mmCIF file of C-alpha atoms in Angstrom:
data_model
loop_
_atom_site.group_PDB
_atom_site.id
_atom_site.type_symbol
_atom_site.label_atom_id
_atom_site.label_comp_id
_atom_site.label_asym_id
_atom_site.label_seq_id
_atom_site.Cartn_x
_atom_site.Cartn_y
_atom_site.Cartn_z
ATOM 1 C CA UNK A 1432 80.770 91.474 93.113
ATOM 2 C CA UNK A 1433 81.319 92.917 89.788
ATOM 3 C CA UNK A 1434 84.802 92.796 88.385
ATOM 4 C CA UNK A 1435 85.583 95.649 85.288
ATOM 5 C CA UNK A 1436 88.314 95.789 82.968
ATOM 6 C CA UNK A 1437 89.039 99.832 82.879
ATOM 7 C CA UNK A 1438 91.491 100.803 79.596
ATOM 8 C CA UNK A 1439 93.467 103.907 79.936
ATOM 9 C CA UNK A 1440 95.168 103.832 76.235
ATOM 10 C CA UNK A 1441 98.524 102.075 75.193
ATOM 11 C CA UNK A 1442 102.098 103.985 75.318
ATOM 12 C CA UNK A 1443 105.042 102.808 74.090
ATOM 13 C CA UNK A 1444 108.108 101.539 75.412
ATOM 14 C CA UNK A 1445 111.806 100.217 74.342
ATOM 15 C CA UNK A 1446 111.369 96.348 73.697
ATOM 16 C CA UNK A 1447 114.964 95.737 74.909
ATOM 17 C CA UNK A 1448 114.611 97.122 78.248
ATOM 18 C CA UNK A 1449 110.836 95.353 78.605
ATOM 19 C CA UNK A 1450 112.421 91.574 77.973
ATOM 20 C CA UNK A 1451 115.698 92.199 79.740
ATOM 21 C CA UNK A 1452 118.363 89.866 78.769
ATOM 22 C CA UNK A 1453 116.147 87.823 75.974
ATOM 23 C CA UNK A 1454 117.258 88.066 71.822
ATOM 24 C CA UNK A 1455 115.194 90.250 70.264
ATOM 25 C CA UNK A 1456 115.041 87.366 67.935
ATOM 26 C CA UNK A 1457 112.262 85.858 70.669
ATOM 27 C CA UNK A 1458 110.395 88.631 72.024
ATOM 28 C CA UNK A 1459 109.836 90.406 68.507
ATOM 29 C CA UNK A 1460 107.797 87.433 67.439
ATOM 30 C CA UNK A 1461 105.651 88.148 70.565
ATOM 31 C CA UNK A 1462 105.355 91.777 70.497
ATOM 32 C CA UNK A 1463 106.849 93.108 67.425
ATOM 33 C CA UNK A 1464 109.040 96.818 67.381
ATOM 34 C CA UNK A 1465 108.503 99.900 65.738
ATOM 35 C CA UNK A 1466 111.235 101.151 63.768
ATOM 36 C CA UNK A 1467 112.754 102.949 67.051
ATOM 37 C CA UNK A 1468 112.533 99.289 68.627
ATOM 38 C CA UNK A 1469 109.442 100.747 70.221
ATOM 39 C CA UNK A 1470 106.390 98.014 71.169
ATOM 40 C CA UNK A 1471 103.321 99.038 71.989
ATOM 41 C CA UNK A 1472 101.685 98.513 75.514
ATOM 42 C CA UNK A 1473 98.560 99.051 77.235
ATOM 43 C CA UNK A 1474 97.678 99.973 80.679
ATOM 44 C CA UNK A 1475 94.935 98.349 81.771
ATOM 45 C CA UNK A 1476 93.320 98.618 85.641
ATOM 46 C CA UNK A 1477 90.389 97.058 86.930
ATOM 47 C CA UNK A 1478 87.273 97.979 88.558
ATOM 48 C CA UNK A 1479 85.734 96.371 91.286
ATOM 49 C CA UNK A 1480 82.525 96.743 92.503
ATOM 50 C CA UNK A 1481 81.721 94.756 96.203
ATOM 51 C CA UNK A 1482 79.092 95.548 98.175
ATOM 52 C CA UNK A 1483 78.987 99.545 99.119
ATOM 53 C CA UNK A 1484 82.499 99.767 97.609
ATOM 54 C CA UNK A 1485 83.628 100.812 94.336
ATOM 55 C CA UNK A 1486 87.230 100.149 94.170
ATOM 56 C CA UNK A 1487 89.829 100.830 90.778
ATOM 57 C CA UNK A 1488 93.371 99.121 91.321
ATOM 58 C CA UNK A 1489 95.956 101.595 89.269
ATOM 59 C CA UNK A 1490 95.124 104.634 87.378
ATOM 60 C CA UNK A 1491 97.118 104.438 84.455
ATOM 61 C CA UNK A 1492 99.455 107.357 82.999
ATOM 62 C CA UNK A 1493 96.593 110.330 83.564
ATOM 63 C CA UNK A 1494 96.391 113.147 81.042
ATOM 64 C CA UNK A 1495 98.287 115.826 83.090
ATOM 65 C CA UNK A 1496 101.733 115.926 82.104
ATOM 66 C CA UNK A 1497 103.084 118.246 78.814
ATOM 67 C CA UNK A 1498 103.209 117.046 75.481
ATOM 68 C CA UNK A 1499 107.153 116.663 75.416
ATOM 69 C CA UNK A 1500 106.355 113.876 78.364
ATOM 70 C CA UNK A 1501 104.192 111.789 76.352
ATOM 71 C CA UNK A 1502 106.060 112.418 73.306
ATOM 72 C CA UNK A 1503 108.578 109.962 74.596
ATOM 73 C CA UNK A 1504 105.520 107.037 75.302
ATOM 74 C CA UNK A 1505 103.764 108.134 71.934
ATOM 75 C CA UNK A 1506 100.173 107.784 74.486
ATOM 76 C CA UNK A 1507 98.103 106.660 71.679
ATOM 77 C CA UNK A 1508 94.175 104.782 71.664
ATOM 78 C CA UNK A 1509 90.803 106.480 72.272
ATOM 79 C CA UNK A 1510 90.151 105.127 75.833
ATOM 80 C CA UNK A 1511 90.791 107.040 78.952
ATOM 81 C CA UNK A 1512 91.050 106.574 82.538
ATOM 82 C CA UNK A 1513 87.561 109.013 83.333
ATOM 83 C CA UNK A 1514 86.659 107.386 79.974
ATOM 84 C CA UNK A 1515 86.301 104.018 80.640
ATOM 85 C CA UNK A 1516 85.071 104.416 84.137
ATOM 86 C CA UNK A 1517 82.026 106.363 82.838
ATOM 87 C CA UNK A 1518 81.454 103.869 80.282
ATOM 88 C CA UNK A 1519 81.005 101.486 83.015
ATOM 89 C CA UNK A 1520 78.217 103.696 84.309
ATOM 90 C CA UNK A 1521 79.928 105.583 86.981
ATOM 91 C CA UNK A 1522 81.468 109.457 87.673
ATOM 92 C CA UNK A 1523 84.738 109.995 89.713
ATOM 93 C CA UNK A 1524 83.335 110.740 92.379
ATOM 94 C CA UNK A 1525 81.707 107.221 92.970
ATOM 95 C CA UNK A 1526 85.074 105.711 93.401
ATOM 96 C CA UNK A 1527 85.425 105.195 97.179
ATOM 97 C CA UNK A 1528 88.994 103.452 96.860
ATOM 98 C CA UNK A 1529 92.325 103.424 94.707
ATOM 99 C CA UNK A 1530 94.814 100.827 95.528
ATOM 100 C CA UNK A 1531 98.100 101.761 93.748
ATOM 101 C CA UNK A 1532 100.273 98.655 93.336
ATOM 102 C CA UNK A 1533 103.477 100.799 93.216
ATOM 103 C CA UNK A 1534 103.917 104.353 91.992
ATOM 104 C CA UNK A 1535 105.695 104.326 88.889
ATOM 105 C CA UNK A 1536 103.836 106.704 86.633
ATOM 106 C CA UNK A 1537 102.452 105.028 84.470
ATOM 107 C CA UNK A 1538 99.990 102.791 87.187
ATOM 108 C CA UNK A 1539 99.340 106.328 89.522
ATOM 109 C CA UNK A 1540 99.444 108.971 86.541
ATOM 110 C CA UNK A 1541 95.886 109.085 86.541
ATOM 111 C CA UNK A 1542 95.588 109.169 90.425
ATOM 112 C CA UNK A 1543 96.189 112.998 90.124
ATOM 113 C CA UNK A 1544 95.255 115.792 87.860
ATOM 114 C CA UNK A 1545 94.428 119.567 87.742
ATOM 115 C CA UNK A 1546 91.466 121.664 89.345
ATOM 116 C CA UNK A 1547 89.327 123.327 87.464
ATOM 117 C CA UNK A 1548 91.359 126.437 86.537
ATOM 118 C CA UNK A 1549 94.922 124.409 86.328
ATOM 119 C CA UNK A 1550 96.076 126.738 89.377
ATOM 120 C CA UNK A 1551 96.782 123.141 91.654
ATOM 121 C CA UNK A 1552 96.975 119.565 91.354
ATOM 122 C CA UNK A 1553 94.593 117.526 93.849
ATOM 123 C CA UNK A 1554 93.504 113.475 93.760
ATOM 124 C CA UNK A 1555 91.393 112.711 90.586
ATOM 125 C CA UNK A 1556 88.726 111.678 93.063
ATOM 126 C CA UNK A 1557 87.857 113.322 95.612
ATOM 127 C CA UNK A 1558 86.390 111.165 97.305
ATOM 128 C CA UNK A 1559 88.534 107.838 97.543
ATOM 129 C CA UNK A 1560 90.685 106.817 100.053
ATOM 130 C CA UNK A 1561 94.313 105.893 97.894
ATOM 131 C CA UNK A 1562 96.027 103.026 99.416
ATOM 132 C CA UNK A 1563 99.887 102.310 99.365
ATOM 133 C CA UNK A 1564 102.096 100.793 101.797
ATOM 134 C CA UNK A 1565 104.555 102.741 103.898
ATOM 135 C CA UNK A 1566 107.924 100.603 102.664
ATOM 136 C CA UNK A 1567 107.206 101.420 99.003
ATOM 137 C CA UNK A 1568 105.587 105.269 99.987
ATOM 138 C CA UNK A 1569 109.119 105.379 101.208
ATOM 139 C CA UNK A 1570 110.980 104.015 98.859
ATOM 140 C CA UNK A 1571 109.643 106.200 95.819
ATOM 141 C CA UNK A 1572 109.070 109.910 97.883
ATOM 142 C CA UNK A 1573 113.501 108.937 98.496
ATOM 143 C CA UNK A 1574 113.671 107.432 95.655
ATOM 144 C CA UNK A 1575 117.285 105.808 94.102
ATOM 145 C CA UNK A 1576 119.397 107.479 91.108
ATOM 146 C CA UNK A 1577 118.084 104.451 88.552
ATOM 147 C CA UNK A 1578 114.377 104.464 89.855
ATOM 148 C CA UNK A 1579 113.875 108.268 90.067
ATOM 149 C CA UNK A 1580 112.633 109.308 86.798
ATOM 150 C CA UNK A 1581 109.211 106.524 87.428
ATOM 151 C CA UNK A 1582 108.564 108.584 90.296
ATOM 152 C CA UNK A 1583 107.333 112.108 89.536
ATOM 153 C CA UNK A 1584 106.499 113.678 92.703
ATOM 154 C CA UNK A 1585 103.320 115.374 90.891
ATOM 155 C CA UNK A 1586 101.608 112.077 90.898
ATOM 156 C CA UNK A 1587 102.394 111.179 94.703
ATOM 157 C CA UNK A 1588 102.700 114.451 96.955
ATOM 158 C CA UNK A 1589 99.031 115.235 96.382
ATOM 159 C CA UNK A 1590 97.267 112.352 97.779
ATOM 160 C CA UNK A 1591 99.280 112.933 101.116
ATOM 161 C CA UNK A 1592 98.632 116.737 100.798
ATOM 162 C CA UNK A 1593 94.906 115.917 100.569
ATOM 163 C CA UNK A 1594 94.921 113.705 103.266
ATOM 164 C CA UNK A 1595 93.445 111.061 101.065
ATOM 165 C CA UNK A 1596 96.109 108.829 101.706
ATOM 166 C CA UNK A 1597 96.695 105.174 103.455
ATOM 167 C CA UNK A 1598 98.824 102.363 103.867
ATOM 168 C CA UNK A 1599 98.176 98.556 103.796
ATOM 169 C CA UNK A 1600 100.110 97.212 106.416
ATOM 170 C CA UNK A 1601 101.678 93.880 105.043
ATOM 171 C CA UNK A 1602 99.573 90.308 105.312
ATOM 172 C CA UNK A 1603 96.441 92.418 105.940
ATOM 173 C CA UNK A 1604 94.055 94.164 103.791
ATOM 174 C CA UNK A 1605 91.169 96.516 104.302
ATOM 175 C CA UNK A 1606 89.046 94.699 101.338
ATOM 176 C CA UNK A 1607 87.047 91.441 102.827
ATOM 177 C CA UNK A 1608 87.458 89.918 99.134
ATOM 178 C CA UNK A 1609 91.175 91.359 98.409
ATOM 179 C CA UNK A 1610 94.254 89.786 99.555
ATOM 180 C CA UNK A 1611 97.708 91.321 98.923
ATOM 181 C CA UNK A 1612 100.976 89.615 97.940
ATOM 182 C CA UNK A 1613 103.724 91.758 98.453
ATOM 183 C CA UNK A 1614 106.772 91.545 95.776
ATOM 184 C CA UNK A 1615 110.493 93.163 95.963
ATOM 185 C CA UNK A 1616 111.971 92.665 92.505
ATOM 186 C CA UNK A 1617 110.693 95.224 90.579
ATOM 187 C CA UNK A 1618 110.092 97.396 93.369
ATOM 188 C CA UNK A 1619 110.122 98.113 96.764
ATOM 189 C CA UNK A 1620 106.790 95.984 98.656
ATOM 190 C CA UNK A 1621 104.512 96.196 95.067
ATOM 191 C CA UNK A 1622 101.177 94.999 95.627
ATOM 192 C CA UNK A 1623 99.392 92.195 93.721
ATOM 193 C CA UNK A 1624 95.650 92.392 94.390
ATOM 194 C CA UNK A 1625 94.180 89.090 94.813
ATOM 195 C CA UNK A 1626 90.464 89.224 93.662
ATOM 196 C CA UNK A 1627 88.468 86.361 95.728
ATOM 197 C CA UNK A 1628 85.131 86.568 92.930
ATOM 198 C CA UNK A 1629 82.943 83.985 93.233
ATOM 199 C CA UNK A 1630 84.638 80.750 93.682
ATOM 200 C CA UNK A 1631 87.926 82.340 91.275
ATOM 201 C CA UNK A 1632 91.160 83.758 92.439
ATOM 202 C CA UNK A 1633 92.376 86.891 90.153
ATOM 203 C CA UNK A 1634 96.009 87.845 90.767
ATOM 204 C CA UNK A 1635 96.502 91.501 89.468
ATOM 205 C CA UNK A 1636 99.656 91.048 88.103
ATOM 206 C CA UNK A 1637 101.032 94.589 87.672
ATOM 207 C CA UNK A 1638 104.751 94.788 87.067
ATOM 208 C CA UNK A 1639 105.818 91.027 87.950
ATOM 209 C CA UNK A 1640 104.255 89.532 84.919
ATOM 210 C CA UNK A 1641 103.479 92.397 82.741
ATOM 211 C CA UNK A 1642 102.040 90.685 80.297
ATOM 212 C CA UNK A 1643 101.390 87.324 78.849
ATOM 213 C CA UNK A 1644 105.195 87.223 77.379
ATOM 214 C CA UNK A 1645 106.539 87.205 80.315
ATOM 215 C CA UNK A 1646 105.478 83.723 82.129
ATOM 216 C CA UNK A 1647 108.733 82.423 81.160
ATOM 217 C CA UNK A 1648 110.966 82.669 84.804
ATOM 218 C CA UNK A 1649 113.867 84.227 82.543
ATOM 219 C CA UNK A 1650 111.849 86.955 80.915
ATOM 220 C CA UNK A 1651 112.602 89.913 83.159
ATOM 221 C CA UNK A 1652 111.985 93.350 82.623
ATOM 222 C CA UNK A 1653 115.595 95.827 82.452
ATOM 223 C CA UNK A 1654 113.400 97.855 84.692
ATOM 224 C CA UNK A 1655 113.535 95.800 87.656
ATOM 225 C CA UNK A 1656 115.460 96.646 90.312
ATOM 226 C CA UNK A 1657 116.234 92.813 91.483
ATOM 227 C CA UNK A 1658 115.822 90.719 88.782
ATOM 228 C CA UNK A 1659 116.956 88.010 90.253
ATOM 229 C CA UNK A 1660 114.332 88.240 92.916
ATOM 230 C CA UNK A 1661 111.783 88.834 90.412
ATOM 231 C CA UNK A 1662 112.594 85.613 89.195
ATOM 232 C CA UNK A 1663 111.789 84.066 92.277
ATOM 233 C CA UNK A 1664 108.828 85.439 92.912
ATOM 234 C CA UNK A 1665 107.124 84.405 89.334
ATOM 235 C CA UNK A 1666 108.216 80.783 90.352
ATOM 236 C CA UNK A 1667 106.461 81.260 93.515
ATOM 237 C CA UNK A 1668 103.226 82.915 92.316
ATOM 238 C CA UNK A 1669 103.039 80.660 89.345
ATOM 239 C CA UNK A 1670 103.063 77.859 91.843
ATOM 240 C CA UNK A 1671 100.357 79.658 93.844
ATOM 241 C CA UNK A 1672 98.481 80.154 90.033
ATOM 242 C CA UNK A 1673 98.818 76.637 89.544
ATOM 243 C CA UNK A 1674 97.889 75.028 92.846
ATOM 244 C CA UNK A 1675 94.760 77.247 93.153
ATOM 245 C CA UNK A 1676 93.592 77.770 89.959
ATOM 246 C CA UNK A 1677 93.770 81.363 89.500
ATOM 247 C CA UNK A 1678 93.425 83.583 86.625
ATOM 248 C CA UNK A 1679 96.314 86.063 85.725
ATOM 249 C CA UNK A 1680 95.124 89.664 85.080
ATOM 250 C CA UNK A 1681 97.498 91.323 82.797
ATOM 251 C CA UNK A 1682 98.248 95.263 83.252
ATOM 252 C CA UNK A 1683 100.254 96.164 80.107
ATOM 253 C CA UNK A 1684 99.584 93.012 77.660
ATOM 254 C CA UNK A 1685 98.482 94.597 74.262
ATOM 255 C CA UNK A 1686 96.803 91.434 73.126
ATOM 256 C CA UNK A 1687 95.326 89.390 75.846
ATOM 257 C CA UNK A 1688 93.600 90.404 79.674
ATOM 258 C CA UNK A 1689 94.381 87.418 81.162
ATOM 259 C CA UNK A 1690 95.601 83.459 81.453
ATOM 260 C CA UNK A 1691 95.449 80.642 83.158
ATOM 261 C CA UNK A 1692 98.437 78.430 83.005
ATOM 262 C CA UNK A 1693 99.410 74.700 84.024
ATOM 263 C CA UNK A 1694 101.922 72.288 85.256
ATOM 264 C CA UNK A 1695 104.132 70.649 81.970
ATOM 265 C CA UNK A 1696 107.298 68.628 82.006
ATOM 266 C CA UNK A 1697 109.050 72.265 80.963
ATOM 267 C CA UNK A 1698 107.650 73.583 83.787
ATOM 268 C CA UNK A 1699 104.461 76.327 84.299
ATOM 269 C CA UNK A 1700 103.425 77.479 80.741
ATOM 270 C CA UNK A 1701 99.987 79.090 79.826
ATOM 271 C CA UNK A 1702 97.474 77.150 79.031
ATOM 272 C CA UNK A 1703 95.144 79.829 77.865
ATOM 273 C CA UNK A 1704 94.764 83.351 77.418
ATOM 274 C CA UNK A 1705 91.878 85.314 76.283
ATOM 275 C CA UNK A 1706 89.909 88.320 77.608
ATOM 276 C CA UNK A 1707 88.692 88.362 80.853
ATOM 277 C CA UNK A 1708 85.187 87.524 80.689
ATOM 278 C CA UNK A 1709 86.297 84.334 79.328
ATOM 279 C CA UNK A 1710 87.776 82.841 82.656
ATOM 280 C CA UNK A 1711 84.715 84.323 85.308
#
């Protein structure tokens, strides 16, 4: 197994409604805001390569939307999605598998784009089978007043219209070396990938613990629809992080891939974080 870190460029996003209920007096020394209280944020997905399978977990915000959309993230960096991947030595249509942890836009932008003459959109590749899970396929093609502007229908109906599409069915997993845990807070059933490689266990963190700032049980996102739930899934995957010794993969930190963290008398706190190669 070979496990890649794919960038797909930083946007930016309102620091108050990233940290929740926490001062801006903590979180700016973390992540410090633009004049518009703007931080920056990446969007980072991953790249596995196991056997015959080349799989990429999320697909980042994509490239297909107008410029008055991405005027309100201010997309910014050189790296792209098709980018990265061919950095890594590969074309689209090597992927054989997208997981999607949820469908906000900004983790399955990139899942869809335009043919060649920009007459239809179809599944950035063609030849991948894109895996969701029918609670949270659901939950964001009905989606709820607050939750409805994360789910653009031009990023989702496509890979059903192409027939591209499957679900995980919960506590399995079509992957030999992927488990799934399957969160409610910030969404309906998100999926954290968890990466068996080698004798390590990487939890894909997505939207729980969107970055290394967010460890802290309190520090909840004003996106999440249960944050109270949230909270009690970090305390439970923490636990797991702890007790097994697994890395945390970070989608949208702007500093650091990934962490380990430990056991102190204030509880779970990280221990170290650092790019990825450093941990496998």
């Amino acid at each position: 197994m070979r496990v890649n870190i794919i960038d797909t460029g930083y946007f930016k996003l309102d620091g108050g409604a990233m940290f929740g209920v926490v001062p801006k007096t903590l979180w700016n020394k973390h992540n410090p805001a633009d004049e518009k209280n703007l931080c920056s944020w990446a969007m980072r997905c991953l790249l596995i390569e196991d056997g015959g399978k080349l799989i990429l977990i999320d697909t980042g915000m994509g490239t297909k939307q107008d410029a008055k959309f991405f005027g309100h993230y201010d997309l910014h960096g050189d790296a792209t999605l098709l980018s990265s991947i061919k950095e890594k030595g590969y074309a689209p249509e090597d992927i054989t598998d997208v997981v999607l942890t949820h469908l906000h836009f900004d983790h399955v932008g990139g899942a869809v784009g335009y043919n060649s003459d920009y007459s239809k959109l179809i599944p950035t590749f063609s030849n991948a089978t894109y895996w969701s899970n029918e609670a949270h396929w659901q939950w964001a093609t009905e989606p709820n007043p607050r939750e409805k502007a994360s789910f653009l229908k031009e990023n989702i109906i496509p890979l059903q219209e192409s027939g591209q599409l499957q679900f995980i069915e919960k506590g399995s997993s079509p992957f030999p070396a992927i488990d799934f845990i399957n969160v409610d807070g910030h969404t309906e059933q998100m999926m954290l990938p968890v990466i068996h490689y080698q004798n390590k266990k990487i939890i894909y963190a997505a939207d729980l613990f969107p970055s290394s700032f967010h460890v802290p049980i309190p520090w909840v996102m004003s996106y999440d629809m249960r944050p109270l739930v949230t909270m009690e899934e970090k305390i439970q995957v923490l636990q797991m992080a702890v007790n097994e010794d697994c890395i945390l993969l970070f989608e949208h930190d702007p500093l650091y891939e990934a962490a380990v963290v430990e056991q102190t008398d204030k509880g779970i706190r990280i221990k170290h974080r650092a790019g990825l190669s450093e941990f496998i």
